[in-house]
Short mmCIF file of N, CA and C in Angstrom, two decimals:
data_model
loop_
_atom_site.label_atom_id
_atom_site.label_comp_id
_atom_site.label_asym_id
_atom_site.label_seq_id
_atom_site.Cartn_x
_atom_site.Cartn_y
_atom_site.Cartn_z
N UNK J 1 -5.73 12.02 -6.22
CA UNK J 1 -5.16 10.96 -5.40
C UNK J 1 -3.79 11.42 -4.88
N UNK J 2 -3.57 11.29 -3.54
CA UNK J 2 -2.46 11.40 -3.11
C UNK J 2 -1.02 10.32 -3.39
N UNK J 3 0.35 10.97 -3.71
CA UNK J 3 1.30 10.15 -4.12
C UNK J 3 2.17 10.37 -2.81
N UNK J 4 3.49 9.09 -2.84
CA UNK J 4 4.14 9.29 -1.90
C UNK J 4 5.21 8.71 -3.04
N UNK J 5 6.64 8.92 -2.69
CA UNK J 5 8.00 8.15 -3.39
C UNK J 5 7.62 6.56 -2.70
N UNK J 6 8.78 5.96 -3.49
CA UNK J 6 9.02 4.79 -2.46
C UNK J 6 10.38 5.45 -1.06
N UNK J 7 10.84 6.61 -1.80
CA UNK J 7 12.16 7.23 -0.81
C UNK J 7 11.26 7.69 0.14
N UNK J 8 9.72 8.53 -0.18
CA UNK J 8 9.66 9.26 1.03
C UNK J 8 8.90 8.05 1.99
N UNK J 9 8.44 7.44 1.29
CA UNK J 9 7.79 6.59 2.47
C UNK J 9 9.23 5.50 3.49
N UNK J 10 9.87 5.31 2.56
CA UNK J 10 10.89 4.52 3.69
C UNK J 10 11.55 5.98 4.75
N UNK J 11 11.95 7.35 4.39
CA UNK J 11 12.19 7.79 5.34
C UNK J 11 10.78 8.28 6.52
N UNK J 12 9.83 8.45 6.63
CA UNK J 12 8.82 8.25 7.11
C UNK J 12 9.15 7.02 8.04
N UNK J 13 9.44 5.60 7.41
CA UNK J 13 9.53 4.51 8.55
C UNK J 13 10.77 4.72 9.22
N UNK J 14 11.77 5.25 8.68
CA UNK J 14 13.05 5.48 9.29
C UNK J 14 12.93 6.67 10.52
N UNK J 15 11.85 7.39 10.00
CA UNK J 15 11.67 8.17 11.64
C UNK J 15 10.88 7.69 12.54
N UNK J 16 10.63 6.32 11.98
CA UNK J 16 9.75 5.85 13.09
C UNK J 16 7.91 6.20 13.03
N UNK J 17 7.48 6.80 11.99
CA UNK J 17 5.72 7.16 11.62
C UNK J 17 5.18 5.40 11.55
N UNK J 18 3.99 5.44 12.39
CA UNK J 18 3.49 4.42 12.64
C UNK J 18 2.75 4.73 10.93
N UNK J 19 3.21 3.67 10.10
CA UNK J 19 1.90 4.00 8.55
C UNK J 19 1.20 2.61 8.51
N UNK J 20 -0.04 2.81 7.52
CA UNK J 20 -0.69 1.63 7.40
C UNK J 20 -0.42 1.35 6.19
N UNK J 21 0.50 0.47 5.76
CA UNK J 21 0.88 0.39 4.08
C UNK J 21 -0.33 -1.32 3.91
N UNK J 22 -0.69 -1.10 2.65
CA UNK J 22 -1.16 -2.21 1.94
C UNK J 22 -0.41 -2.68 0.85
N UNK J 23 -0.08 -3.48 0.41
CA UNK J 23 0.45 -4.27 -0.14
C UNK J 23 -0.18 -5.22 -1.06
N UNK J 24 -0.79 -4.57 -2.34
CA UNK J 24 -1.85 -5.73 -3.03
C UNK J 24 -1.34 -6.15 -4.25
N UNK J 25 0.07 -6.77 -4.55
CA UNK J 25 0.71 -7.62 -5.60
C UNK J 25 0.19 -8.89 -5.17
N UNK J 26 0.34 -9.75 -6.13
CA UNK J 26 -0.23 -11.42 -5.49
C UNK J 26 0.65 -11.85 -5.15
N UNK J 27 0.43 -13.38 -4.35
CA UNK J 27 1.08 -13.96 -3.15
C UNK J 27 2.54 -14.60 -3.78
N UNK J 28 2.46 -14.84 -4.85
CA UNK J 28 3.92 -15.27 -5.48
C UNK J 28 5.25 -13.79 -5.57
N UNK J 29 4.54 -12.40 -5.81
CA UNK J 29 5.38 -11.83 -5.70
C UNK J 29 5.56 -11.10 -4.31
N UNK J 30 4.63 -11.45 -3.14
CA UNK J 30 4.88 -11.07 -1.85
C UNK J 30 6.11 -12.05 -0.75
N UNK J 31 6.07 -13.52 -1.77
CA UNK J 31 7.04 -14.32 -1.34
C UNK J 31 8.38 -13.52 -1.83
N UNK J 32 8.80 -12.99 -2.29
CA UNK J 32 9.89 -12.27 -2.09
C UNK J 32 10.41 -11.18 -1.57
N UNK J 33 9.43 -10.50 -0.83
CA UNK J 33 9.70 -9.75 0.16
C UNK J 33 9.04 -8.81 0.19
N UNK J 34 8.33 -7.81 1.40
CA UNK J 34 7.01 -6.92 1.38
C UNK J 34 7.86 -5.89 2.37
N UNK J 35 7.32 -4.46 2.62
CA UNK J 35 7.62 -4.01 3.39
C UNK J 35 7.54 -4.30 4.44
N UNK J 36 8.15 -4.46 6.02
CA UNK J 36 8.05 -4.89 6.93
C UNK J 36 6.61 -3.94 7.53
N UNK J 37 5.08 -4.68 8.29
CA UNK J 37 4.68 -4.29 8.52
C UNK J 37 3.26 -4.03 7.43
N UNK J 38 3.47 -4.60 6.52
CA UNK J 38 2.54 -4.03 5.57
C UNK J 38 1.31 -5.19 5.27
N UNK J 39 0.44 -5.13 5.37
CA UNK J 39 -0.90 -6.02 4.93
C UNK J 39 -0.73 -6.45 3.69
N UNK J 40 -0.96 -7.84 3.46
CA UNK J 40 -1.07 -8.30 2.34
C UNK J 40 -2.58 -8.42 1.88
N UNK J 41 -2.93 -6.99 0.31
CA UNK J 41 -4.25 -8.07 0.34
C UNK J 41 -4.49 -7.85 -1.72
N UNK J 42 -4.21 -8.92 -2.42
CA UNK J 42 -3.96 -8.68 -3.53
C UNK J 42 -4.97 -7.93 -4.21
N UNK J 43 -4.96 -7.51 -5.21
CA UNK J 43 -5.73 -6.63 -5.76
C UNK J 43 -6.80 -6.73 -6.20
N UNK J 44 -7.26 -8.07 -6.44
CA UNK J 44 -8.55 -8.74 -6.88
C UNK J 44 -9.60 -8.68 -5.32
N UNK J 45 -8.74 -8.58 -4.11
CA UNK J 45 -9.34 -9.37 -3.29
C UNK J 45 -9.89 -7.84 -2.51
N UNK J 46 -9.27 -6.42 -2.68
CA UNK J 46 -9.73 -5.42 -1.89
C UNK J 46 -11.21 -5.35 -1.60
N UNK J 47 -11.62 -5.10 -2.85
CA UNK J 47 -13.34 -4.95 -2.66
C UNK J 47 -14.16 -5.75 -1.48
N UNK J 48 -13.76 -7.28 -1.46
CA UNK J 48 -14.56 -8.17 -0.69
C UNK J 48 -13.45 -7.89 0.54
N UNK J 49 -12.21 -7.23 0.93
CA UNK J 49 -11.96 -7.42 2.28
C UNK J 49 -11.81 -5.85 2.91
N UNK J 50 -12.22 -4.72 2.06
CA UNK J 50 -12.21 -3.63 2.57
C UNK J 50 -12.85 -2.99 3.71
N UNK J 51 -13.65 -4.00 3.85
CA UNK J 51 -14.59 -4.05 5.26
C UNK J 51 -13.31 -3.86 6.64
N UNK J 52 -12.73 -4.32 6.13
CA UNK J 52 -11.12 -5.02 7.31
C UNK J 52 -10.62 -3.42 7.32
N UNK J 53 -10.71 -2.46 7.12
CA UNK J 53 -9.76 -1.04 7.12
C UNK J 53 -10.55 -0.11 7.69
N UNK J 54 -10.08 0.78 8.36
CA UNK J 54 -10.74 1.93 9.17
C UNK J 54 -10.52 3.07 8.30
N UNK J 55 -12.08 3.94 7.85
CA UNK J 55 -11.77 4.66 7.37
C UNK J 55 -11.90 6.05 8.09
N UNK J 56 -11.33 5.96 9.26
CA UNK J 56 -10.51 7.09 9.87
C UNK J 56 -8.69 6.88 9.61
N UNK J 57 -8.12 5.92 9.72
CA UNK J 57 -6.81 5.99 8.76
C UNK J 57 -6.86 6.32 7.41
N UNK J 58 -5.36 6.21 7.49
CA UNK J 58 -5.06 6.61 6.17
C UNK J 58 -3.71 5.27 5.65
N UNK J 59 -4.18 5.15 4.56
CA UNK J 59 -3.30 3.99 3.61
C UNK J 59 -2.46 4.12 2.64
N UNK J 60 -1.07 3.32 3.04
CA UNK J 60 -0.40 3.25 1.59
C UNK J 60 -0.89 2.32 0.78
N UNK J 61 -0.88 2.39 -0.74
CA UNK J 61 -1.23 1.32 -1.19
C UNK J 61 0.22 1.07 -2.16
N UNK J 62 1.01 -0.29 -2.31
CA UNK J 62 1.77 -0.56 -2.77
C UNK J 62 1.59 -1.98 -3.67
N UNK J 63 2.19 -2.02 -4.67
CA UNK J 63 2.03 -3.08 -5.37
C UNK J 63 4.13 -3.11 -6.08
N UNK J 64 3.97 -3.37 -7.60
CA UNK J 64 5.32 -3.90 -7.79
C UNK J 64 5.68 -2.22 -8.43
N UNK J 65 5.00 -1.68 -9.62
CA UNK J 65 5.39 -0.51 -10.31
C UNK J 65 4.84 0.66 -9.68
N UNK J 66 3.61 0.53 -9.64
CA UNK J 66 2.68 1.47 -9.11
C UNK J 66 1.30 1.82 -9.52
N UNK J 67 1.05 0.45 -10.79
CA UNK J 67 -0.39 0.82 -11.56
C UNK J 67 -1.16 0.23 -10.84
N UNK J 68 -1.28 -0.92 -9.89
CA UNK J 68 -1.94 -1.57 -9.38
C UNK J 68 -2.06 -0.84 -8.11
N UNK J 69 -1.76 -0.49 -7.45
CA UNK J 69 -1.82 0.10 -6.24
C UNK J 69 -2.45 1.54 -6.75
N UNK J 70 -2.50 2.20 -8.01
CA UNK J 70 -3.45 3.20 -8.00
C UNK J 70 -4.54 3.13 -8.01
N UNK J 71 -4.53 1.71 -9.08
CA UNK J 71 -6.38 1.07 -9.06
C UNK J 71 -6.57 1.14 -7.74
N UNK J 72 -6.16 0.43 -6.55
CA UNK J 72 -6.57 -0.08 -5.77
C UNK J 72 -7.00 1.31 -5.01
N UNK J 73 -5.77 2.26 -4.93
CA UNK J 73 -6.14 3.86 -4.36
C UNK J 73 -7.35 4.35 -4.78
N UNK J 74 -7.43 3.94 -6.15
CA UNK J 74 -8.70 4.86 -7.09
C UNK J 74 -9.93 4.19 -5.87
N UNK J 75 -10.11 3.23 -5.97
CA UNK J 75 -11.50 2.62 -6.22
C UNK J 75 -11.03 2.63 -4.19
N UNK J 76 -10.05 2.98 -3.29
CA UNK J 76 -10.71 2.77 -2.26
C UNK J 76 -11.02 4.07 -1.68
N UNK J 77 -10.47 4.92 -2.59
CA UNK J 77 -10.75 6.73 -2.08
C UNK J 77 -12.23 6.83 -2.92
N UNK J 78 -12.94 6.17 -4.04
CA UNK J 78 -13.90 6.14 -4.22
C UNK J 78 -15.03 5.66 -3.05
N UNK J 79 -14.50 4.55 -2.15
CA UNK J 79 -15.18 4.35 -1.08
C UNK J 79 -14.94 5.20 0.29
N UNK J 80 -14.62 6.16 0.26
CA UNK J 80 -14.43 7.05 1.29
C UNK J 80 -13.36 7.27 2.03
N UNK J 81 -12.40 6.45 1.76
CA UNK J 81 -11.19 5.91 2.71
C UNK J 81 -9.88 6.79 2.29
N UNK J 82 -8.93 6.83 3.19
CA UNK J 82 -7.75 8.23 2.68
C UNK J 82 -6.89 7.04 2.45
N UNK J 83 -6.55 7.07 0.98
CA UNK J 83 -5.28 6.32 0.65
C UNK J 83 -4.14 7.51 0.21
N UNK J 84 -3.13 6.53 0.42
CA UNK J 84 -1.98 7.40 -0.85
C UNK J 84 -1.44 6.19 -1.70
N UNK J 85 -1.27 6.49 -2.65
CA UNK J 85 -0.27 5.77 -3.72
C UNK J 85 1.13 5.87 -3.71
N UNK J 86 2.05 5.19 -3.33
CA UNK J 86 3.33 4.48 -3.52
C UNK J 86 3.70 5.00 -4.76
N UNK J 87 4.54 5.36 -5.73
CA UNK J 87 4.90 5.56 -7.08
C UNK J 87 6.17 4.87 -6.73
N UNK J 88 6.17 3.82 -8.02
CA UNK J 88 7.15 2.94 -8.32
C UNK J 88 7.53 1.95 -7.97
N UNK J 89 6.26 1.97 -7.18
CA UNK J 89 6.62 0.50 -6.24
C UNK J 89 7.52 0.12 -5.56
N UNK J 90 7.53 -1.91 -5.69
CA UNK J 90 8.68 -2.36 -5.02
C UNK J 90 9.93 -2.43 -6.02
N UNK J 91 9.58 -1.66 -7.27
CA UNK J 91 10.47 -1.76 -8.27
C UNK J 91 11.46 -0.34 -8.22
N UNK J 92 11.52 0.44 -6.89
CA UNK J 92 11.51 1.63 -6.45
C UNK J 92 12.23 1.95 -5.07
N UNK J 93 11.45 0.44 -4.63
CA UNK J 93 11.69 0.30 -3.01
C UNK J 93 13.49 0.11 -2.53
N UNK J 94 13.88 0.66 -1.97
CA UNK J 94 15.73 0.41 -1.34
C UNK J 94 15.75 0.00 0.11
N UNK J 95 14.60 -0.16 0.48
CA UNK J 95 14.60 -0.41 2.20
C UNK J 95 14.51 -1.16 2.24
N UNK J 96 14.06 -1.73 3.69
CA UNK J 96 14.48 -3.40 4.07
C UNK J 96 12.53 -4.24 3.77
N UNK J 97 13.06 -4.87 3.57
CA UNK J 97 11.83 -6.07 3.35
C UNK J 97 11.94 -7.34 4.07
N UNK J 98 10.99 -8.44 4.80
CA UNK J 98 10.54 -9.11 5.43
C UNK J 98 9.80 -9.95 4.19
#
């Protein structure tokens, strides 16, 4: 599975790289702020909405630490799809949030 920082992915947005980040913490901890730009889809809910993602992109998957967003990496690079994993989450994250 591919990893990314939470540093390298905010400089990535800071140069401006169009990314497709996912975002699958649940909705109480997305009320406090998500990366700007990022899909909300909690972690229970990937399987039944993965239909929704092109698997000619490629995905961040982010959650709060980074265990949940690997599940979510594991099991969607098991379905064919190019994710990367976030390490450390939003517990990691220094950039701006929405």
């Amino acid at each position: 599975m591919k990893q990314l920082t939470a540093k390298e992915v905010e400089k990535l947005l800071r140069e401006g790289k169009a990314l497709n980040i996912i975002d699958v913490r649940e909705v109480d901890e997305v009320a406090t702020g998500k990366i700007p730009g990022a899909i909300h889809i909690p972690l229970g809910l990937v399987e039944f909405r993965m239909h929704e993602l092109d698997k000619s992109k490629e995905y961040i998957m982010v959650c709060r630490s980074g265990g949940r967003s690997g599940q979510a990496s594991q099991f969607l690079e098991d379905h064919g799809y190019k994710v990367i994993n976030m390490t450390g989450g939003m517990l990691a994250w220094e950039g701006e949030t929405k």
